[in-house]
CSV table of C-alpha atoms in Angstrom, one decimal:
chain,number,residue,atom,x,y,z
A,1,MET,CA,-20.4,-99.2,190.1
A,2,GLU,CA,-20.9,-95.6,189.4
A,3,LEU,CA,-18.3,-94.0,187.3
A,4,LEU,CA,-19.8,-90.5,186.9
A,5,LYS,CA,-21.6,-89.3,190.0
A,6,LYS,CA,-24.5,-86.7,190.0
A,7,THR,CA,-24.0,-85.2,186.5
A,8,ASN,CA,-26.3,-82.4,185.6
A,9,VAL,CA,-25.8,-81.9,181.8
A,10,ASP,CA,-28.4,-80.1,179.8
A,11,PHE,CA,-28.5,-82.8,177.0
A,12,VAL,CA,-31.9,-81.9,175.6
A,13,GLY,CA,-30.9,-78.2,175.5
A,14,LYS,CA,-27.9,-79.0,173.2
A,15,ARG,CA,-30.0,-81.2,170.8
A,16,TYR,CA,-29.8,-78.9,167.8
A,17,PHE,CA,-25.9,-79.0,167.9
A,18,PHE,CA,-26.0,-82.8,167.9
A,19,TYR,CA,-28.7,-82.9,165.2
A,20,GLY,CA,-26.1,-81.0,163.1
A,21,VAL,CA,-23.3,-83.4,163.9
A,22,SER,CA,-25.5,-86.4,162.9
A,23,GLY,CA,-26.7,-84.6,159.8
A,24,PHE,CA,-23.1,-84.1,158.8
A,25,PHE,CA,-22.2,-87.7,159.0
A,26,ILE,CA,-25.5,-88.8,157.4
A,27,LEU,CA,-24.9,-86.4,154.4
A,28,LEU,CA,-21.3,-87.5,154.2
A,29,GLY,CA,-22.5,-91.0,153.7
A,30,ILE,CA,-25.0,-90.1,151.1
A,31,VAL,CA,-22.6,-88.0,149.0
A,32,SER,CA,-20.0,-90.8,149.2
A,33,ILE,CA,-22.6,-93.5,148.1
A,34,ILE,CA,-23.7,-91.2,145.2
A,35,LEU,CA,-20.1,-90.3,144.0
A,36,ARG,CA,-19.1,-94.0,144.2
A,37,GLY,CA,-22.2,-95.0,142.2
A,38,GLY,CA,-23.7,-97.0,145.1
A,39,PRO,CA,-22.5,-99.1,147.9
A,40,ASN,CA,-19.4,-101.3,147.4
A,41,TYR,CA,-21.1,-104.7,147.7
A,42,GLY,CA,-18.8,-107.7,148.2
A,43,ILE,CA,-18.8,-110.9,146.1
A,44,ASP,CA,-21.3,-112.3,148.7
A,45,PHE,CA,-24.0,-110.1,147.0
A,46,VAL,CA,-22.8,-109.6,143.4
A,47,GLY,CA,-21.0,-112.9,142.8
A,48,GLY,CA,-17.4,-113.6,142.2
A,49,LEU,CA,-14.2,-115.3,143.4
A,50,LEU,CA,-12.1,-114.6,146.4
A,51,ILE,CA,-8.6,-116.2,146.6
A,52,GLN,CA,-6.2,-115.8,149.6
A,53,ILE,CA,-2.7,-116.5,148.7
A,54,GLY,CA,0.0,-117.0,151.4
A,55,PHE,CA,3.7,-116.1,151.0
A,56,ASP,CA,6.8,-117.0,153.1
A,57,LYS,CA,7.3,-113.3,153.6
A,58,PRO,CA,5.5,-110.0,152.7
A,59,VAL,CA,5.4,-109.1,149.0
A,60,GLU,CA,5.3,-105.5,147.4
A,61,MET,CA,1.7,-104.9,146.5
A,62,VAL,CA,2.5,-102.6,143.5
A,63,ALA,CA,4.9,-105.2,142.0
A,64,LEU,CA,2.4,-108.0,142.6
A,65,ARG,CA,-0.4,-105.9,140.9
A,66,SER,CA,2.0,-105.3,138.0
A,67,THR,CA,2.8,-108.9,137.6
A,68,LEU,CA,-0.8,-110.0,137.4
A,69,ASN,CA,-1.7,-107.2,134.9
A,70,GLU,CA,1.2,-108.3,132.7
A,71,ALA,CA,-0.1,-111.8,132.8
A,72,GLY,CA,-3.6,-110.6,131.5
A,73,ILE,CA,-5.1,-111.0,135.0
A,74,THR,CA,-7.0,-107.7,135.3
A,75,GLY,CA,-10.1,-106.3,137.1
A,76,THR,CA,-9.0,-107.7,140.4
A,77,GLU,CA,-9.0,-106.2,143.8
A,78,LEU,CA,-5.9,-106.8,146.0
A,79,GLN,CA,-5.8,-106.5,149.8
A,80,SER,CA,-2.6,-107.2,151.9
A,81,SER,CA,-3.0,-109.2,155.2
A,82,GLY,CA,0.4,-109.9,156.7
A,83,ASN,CA,2.2,-112.4,154.6
A,84,SER,CA,-0.9,-113.1,152.7
A,85,VAL,CA,-2.7,-111.3,149.8
A,86,ILE,CA,-6.5,-111.5,149.3
A,87,LEU,CA,-7.5,-111.3,145.6
A,88,ARG,CA,-11.2,-110.5,144.6
A,89,VAL,CA,-12.8,-110.8,141.3
A,90,LYS,CA,-16.4,-109.5,140.9
A,91,HIS,CA,-17.2,-111.6,137.8
A,92,GLN,CA,-20.3,-113.7,137.9
A,93,ASN,CA,-19.3,-115.9,135.1
A,94,ILE,CA,-15.9,-117.2,135.8
A,95,ASP,CA,-14.2,-120.7,135.9
A,96,SER,CA,-13.0,-120.4,139.5
A,97,ASP,CA,-10.6,-123.5,139.3
A,98,ALA,CA,-9.0,-122.4,136.0
A,99,PHE,CA,-8.7,-118.7,137.2
A,100,ALA,CA,-7.0,-119.8,140.5
A,101,ALA,CA,-4.7,-122.1,138.7
A,102,LYS,CA,-3.6,-119.4,136.4
A,103,VAL,CA,-3.0,-117.0,139.3
A,104,ILE,CA,-0.9,-119.4,141.4
A,105,ASP,CA,1.1,-120.4,138.2
A,106,VAL,CA,1.9,-116.8,137.4
A,107,LEU,CA,2.9,-116.0,141.0
A,108,SER,CA,4.9,-119.2,141.4
A,109,GLN,CA,7.0,-118.2,138.4
A,110,LYS,CA,7.6,-114.7,139.6
A,111,TYR,CA,7.7,-115.2,143.3
A,112,MET,CA,9.4,-118.7,143.5
A,113,GLU,CA,11.4,-117.9,146.5
A,114,PHE,CA,8.3,-116.6,148.4
A,115,LYS,CA,6.6,-120.0,148.0
A,116,PRO,CA,3.1,-118.8,147.2
A,117,VAL,CA,0.2,-121.1,148.1
A,118,ILE,CA,-3.5,-120.9,148.0
A,119,GLU,CA,-4.9,-120.6,151.6
A,120,ARG,CA,-8.4,-120.0,150.8
A,121,LYS,CA,-10.8,-120.0,147.7
A,122,GLU,CA,-14.5,-119.0,147.9
A,123,PHE,CA,-16.7,-118.7,144.8
A,124,VAL,CA,-20.2,-117.2,144.9
A,125,GLY,CA,-22.4,-117.7,141.8
A,126,PRO,CA,-24.9,-115.1,140.6
A,127,THR,CA,-27.9,-117.0,141.9
A,128,VAL,CA,-26.5,-117.5,145.3
A,129,GLY,CA,-25.5,-113.8,145.4
A,130,ARG,CA,-29.1,-112.7,144.6
A,131,HIS,CA,-30.4,-115.2,147.2
A,132,LEU,CA,-28.0,-113.8,149.9
A,133,ALA,CA,-28.9,-110.2,149.0
A,134,LYS,CA,-32.6,-111.0,149.3
A,135,GLN,CA,-32.2,-112.8,152.6
A,136,ALA,CA,-30.1,-109.9,154.0
A,137,TYR,CA,-32.8,-107.4,152.9
A,138,LEU,CA,-35.6,-109.4,154.6
A,139,ALA,CA,-33.4,-109.9,157.8
A,140,VAL,CA,-33.0,-106.0,158.0
A,141,VAL,CA,-36.7,-105.3,157.4
A,142,PHE,CA,-38.1,-107.9,159.8
A,143,SER,CA,-35.5,-107.0,162.5
A,144,MET,CA,-36.7,-103.3,162.3
A,145,LEU,CA,-40.4,-104.2,162.4
A,146,GLY,CA,-39.8,-106.6,165.3
A,147,ILE,CA,-38.0,-103.8,167.3
A,148,ILE,CA,-40.9,-101.3,166.6
A,149,VAL,CA,-43.5,-103.8,167.7
A,150,TYR,CA,-41.5,-104.9,170.8
A,151,VAL,CA,-40.7,-101.3,172.0
A,152,ALA,CA,-44.3,-100.1,171.2
A,153,PHE,CA,-45.7,-103.1,173.2
A,154,ARG,CA,-43.4,-102.5,176.1
A,155,PHE,CA,-44.0,-98.8,176.4
A,156,HIS,CA,-47.7,-98.9,175.3
A,157,SER,CA,-47.0,-96.3,172.6
A,158,GLY,CA,-45.7,-96.4,169.0
A,159,LEU,CA,-43.9,-93.1,169.8
A,160,TRP,CA,-41.3,-94.7,171.8
A,161,GLY,CA,-40.7,-97.5,169.3
A,162,THR,CA,-40.5,-95.1,166.4
A,163,ALA,CA,-37.9,-92.9,168.3
A,164,GLY,CA,-35.9,-96.0,169.0
A,165,VAL,CA,-36.0,-97.2,165.4
A,166,VAL,CA,-35.1,-93.7,164.1
A,167,ALA,CA,-32.1,-93.8,166.4
A,168,LEU,CA,-31.3,-97.3,165.1
A,169,PHE,CA,-31.5,-96.2,161.5
A,170,HIS,CA,-29.3,-93.3,162.3
A,171,ASP,CA,-26.7,-95.7,163.8
A,172,VAL,CA,-26.9,-98.2,161.1
A,173,PHE,CA,-26.8,-95.6,158.2
A,174,ILE,CA,-23.9,-93.7,159.6
A,175,THR,CA,-21.8,-96.9,160.0
A,176,PHE,CA,-23.0,-98.0,156.4
A,177,GLY,CA,-21.9,-94.5,155.0
A,178,LEU,CA,-18.6,-94.6,156.7
A,179,PHE,CA,-18.0,-98.0,155.0
A,180,SER,CA,-18.6,-96.2,151.7
A,181,VAL,CA,-16.4,-93.3,152.7
A,182,LEU,CA,-13.6,-95.8,153.4
A,183,ASN,CA,-14.5,-97.8,150.3
A,184,LYS,CA,-14.8,-101.0,152.2
A,185,GLU,CA,-17.1,-103.8,151.0
A,186,ILE,CA,-20.5,-104.5,152.3
A,187,THR,CA,-20.6,-108.4,152.8
A,188,VAL,CA,-22.9,-110.7,154.6
A,189,THR,CA,-20.6,-110.5,157.6
A,190,VAL,CA,-20.9,-106.7,157.6
A,191,VAL,CA,-24.8,-107.1,157.5
A,192,ALA,CA,-24.5,-109.4,160.4
A,193,ALA,CA,-22.5,-106.8,162.3
A,194,LEU,CA,-25.1,-104.1,161.5
A,195,LEU,CA,-27.9,-106.3,162.8
A,196,THR,CA,-25.8,-107.0,165.9
A,197,LEU,CA,-25.3,-103.3,166.3
A,198,ALA,CA,-29.1,-102.7,166.0
A,199,GLY,CA,-29.7,-105.1,168.8
A,200,TYR,CA,-27.0,-103.5,171.0
A,201,SER,CA,-28.2,-100.0,170.3
A,202,ILE,CA,-31.9,-100.6,171.0
A,203,ASN,CA,-31.0,-102.3,174.3
A,204,ASP,CA,-29.0,-99.3,175.3
A,205,THR,CA,-31.8,-96.9,174.3
A,206,ILE,CA,-34.5,-98.8,176.1
A,207,VAL,CA,-32.5,-98.5,179.5
A,208,ILE,CA,-33.0,-94.7,179.2
A,209,PHE,CA,-36.5,-95.0,178.1
A,210,ASP,CA,-37.3,-97.2,181.1
A,211,ARG,CA,-35.8,-94.6,183.4
A,212,ILE,CA,-37.9,-91.9,181.7
A,213,ARG,CA,-41.0,-93.8,182.0
A,214,ASP,CA,-40.3,-94.3,185.8
A,215,ASN,CA,-39.5,-90.8,186.5
A,216,LEU,CA,-42.7,-89.8,184.7
A,217,ARG,CA,-44.6,-91.8,187.1
A,218,PHE,CA,-43.0,-90.6,190.2
A,219,TYR,CA,-42.2,-86.9,189.4
A,220,THR,CA,-45.6,-85.7,188.1
A,221,LYS,CA,-44.8,-82.0,188.9
A,222,GLU,CA,-41.7,-81.9,187.0
A,223,THR,CA,-41.5,-80.7,183.4
A,224,PHE,CA,-41.0,-83.2,180.6
A,225,TYR,CA,-37.8,-81.4,179.7
A,226,LYS,CA,-36.2,-81.7,183.2
A,227,ILE,CA,-37.4,-85.4,183.4
A,228,LEU,CA,-35.7,-86.2,180.2
A,229,ASN,CA,-32.4,-84.5,181.2
A,230,ASP,CA,-32.5,-86.2,184.7
A,231,SER,CA,-33.1,-89.7,183.2
A,232,ILE,CA,-30.2,-89.3,180.8
A,233,ASN,CA,-27.9,-88.1,183.6
A,234,GLN,CA,-29.0,-90.9,185.9
A,235,THR,CA,-28.2,-93.6,183.4
A,236,LEU,CA,-25.1,-91.8,182.0
A,237,SER,CA,-22.7,-93.8,184.2
A,238,ARG,CA,-24.2,-97.1,183.2
A,239,THR,CA,-24.2,-96.2,179.5
A,240,VAL,CA,-20.5,-95.2,179.6
A,241,ILE,CA,-19.3,-98.3,181.5
A,242,THR,CA,-21.4,-100.6,179.2
A,243,SER,CA,-20.1,-99.0,176.0
A,244,PHE,CA,-16.6,-99.0,177.2
A,245,THR,CA,-16.5,-102.6,178.2
A,246,VAL,CA,-18.1,-103.6,174.8
A,247,PHE,CA,-15.5,-101.4,173.1
A,248,ILE,CA,-12.6,-103.1,174.7
A,249,VAL,CA,-13.9,-106.5,173.6
A,250,VAL,CA,-14.5,-105.3,170.1
A,251,ILE,CA,-11.2,-103.5,169.6
A,252,GLY,CA,-9.5,-106.8,170.7
A,253,LEU,CA,-11.4,-108.5,168.0
A,254,PHE,CA,-10.5,-105.9,165.4
A,255,LEU,CA,-6.8,-106.0,166.3
A,256,PHE,CA,-6.2,-109.7,166.8
A,257,GLY,CA,-9.3,-111.4,165.4
A,258,GLY,CA,-7.8,-112.0,162.0
A,259,GLU,CA,-8.8,-111.1,158.4
A,260,VAL,CA,-12.0,-113.2,158.4
A,261,ILE,CA,-13.8,-111.1,161.1
A,262,HIS,CA,-11.9,-107.9,160.5
A,263,ASP,CA,-14.8,-106.1,158.8
A,264,PHE,CA,-17.3,-107.5,161.3
A,265,ALA,CA,-15.3,-106.0,164.1
A,266,PHE,CA,-14.7,-102.7,162.3
A,267,ALA,CA,-18.4,-102.3,161.8
A,268,LEU,CA,-19.0,-103.0,165.4
A,269,LEU,CA,-16.2,-100.8,166.6
A,270,ILE,CA,-17.9,-97.8,164.7
A,271,GLY,CA,-21.3,-98.9,165.7
A,272,VAL,CA,-20.6,-99.1,169.5
A,273,ILE,CA,-19.3,-95.4,169.4
A,274,ILE,CA,-22.3,-94.1,167.3
A,275,GLY,CA,-24.9,-96.2,169.1
A,276,SER,CA,-23.7,-94.8,172.5
A,277,TYR,CA,-23.8,-91.3,171.1
A,278,SER,CA,-27.4,-91.6,169.7
A,279,THR,CA,-28.6,-93.2,172.8
A,280,ILE,CA,-27.6,-90.0,174.7
A,281,PHE,CA,-28.0,-87.3,172.3
A,282,ILE,CA,-30.6,-88.3,169.7
A,283,ALA,CA,-33.2,-90.9,171.0
A,284,SER,CA,-34.5,-89.1,173.9
A,285,PRO,CA,-34.4,-85.6,172.3
A,286,LEU,CA,-36.6,-87.1,169.5
A,287,ILE,CA,-39.2,-87.9,172.0
A,288,TYR,CA,-39.0,-84.3,173.3
A,289,GLU,CA,-39.5,-82.9,169.7
A,290,TRP,CA,-42.7,-85.1,169.4
A,291,GLU,CA,-44.1,-83.8,172.7
A,292,ILE,CA,-43.5,-80.3,171.6
A,293,PHE,CA,-45.2,-80.9,168.3
A,294,LYS,CA,-48.1,-82.6,170.1
A,295,LYS,CA,-48.5,-79.8,172.6
A,296,LYS,CA,-48.6,-77.1,169.8
A,297,ARG,CA,-51.1,-79.2,167.9
A,298,MET,CA,-53.4,-79.5,170.8
A,299,GLN,CA,-53.1,-75.8,171.6
A,300,LYS,CA,-54.0,-75.0,168.0
A,301,ILE,CA,-57.1,-77.2,168.1
A,302,ALA,CA,-58.2,-75.7,171.4
A,303,THR,CA,-57.8,-72.2,169.8
A,304,LEU,CA,-59.9,-73.1,166.9
A,305,LYS,CA,-62.6,-74.5,169.1
A,306,TYR,CA,-62.6,-71.4,171.3
A,307,LYS,CA,-63.0,-69.1,168.2
A,308,LYS,CA,-66.1,-71.1,167.1
């Protein structure tokens, strides 16, 4: 199926505009992270307690927060989810059973007619939090190294692998930064979504790289600039259809998947859009930038040899 037929867009020629767009979102993420004093890590990484309390009908969040504060239950983060409320406490040293009992006791007295009940309770200790953070860090590092080695081996050049991984970092960091802008927590589930996004994005990029490689082999008289543009245009229909179908699936998860995978789906939702954008507008132009740099360097070396 070919959705877009014989497009002839000069993607490489517009690269500086899209470098600017990417730079804006990267800078936005950096500024947000700095202003917030770092990423908003969830209790998976910093330790703490999560309690999900179900009610017969929705409760007013402002009144609920006020009730908890008056009872001396402070330092909590509240999140509404239908008829349920999720309460997070980022304290590493906390008696989870006693704290949960106190919360449900206070709410049962204030909201007796709403019939509050604990639906979920998760506690992560400081040791487990540090272990999960270390494992997440190693997973990200080894995933990126694996992708560089795989793409470099497949294309017999570290350049293609590096360009693909730069585009990957671009996708992951912008998604990470938007989580900071929206003050959403970085949890193990979100890290899993970022790694899934990395796999999706590099697969999409390799399709275009494959086409570039084939066109370089068959159209030896064409300029590298034209081959890059032709390759992106030839795979544009496939990229749009693939991204759209994935987007439909992910938005279904986001809207109807429930609270447990809500952040996972949200990260993928942003990631699919950014990944498709970088595949078309960032990854291939980066290779062109390197070719320009290499050509200028060779000309400079040749000039120096001629002068000698």
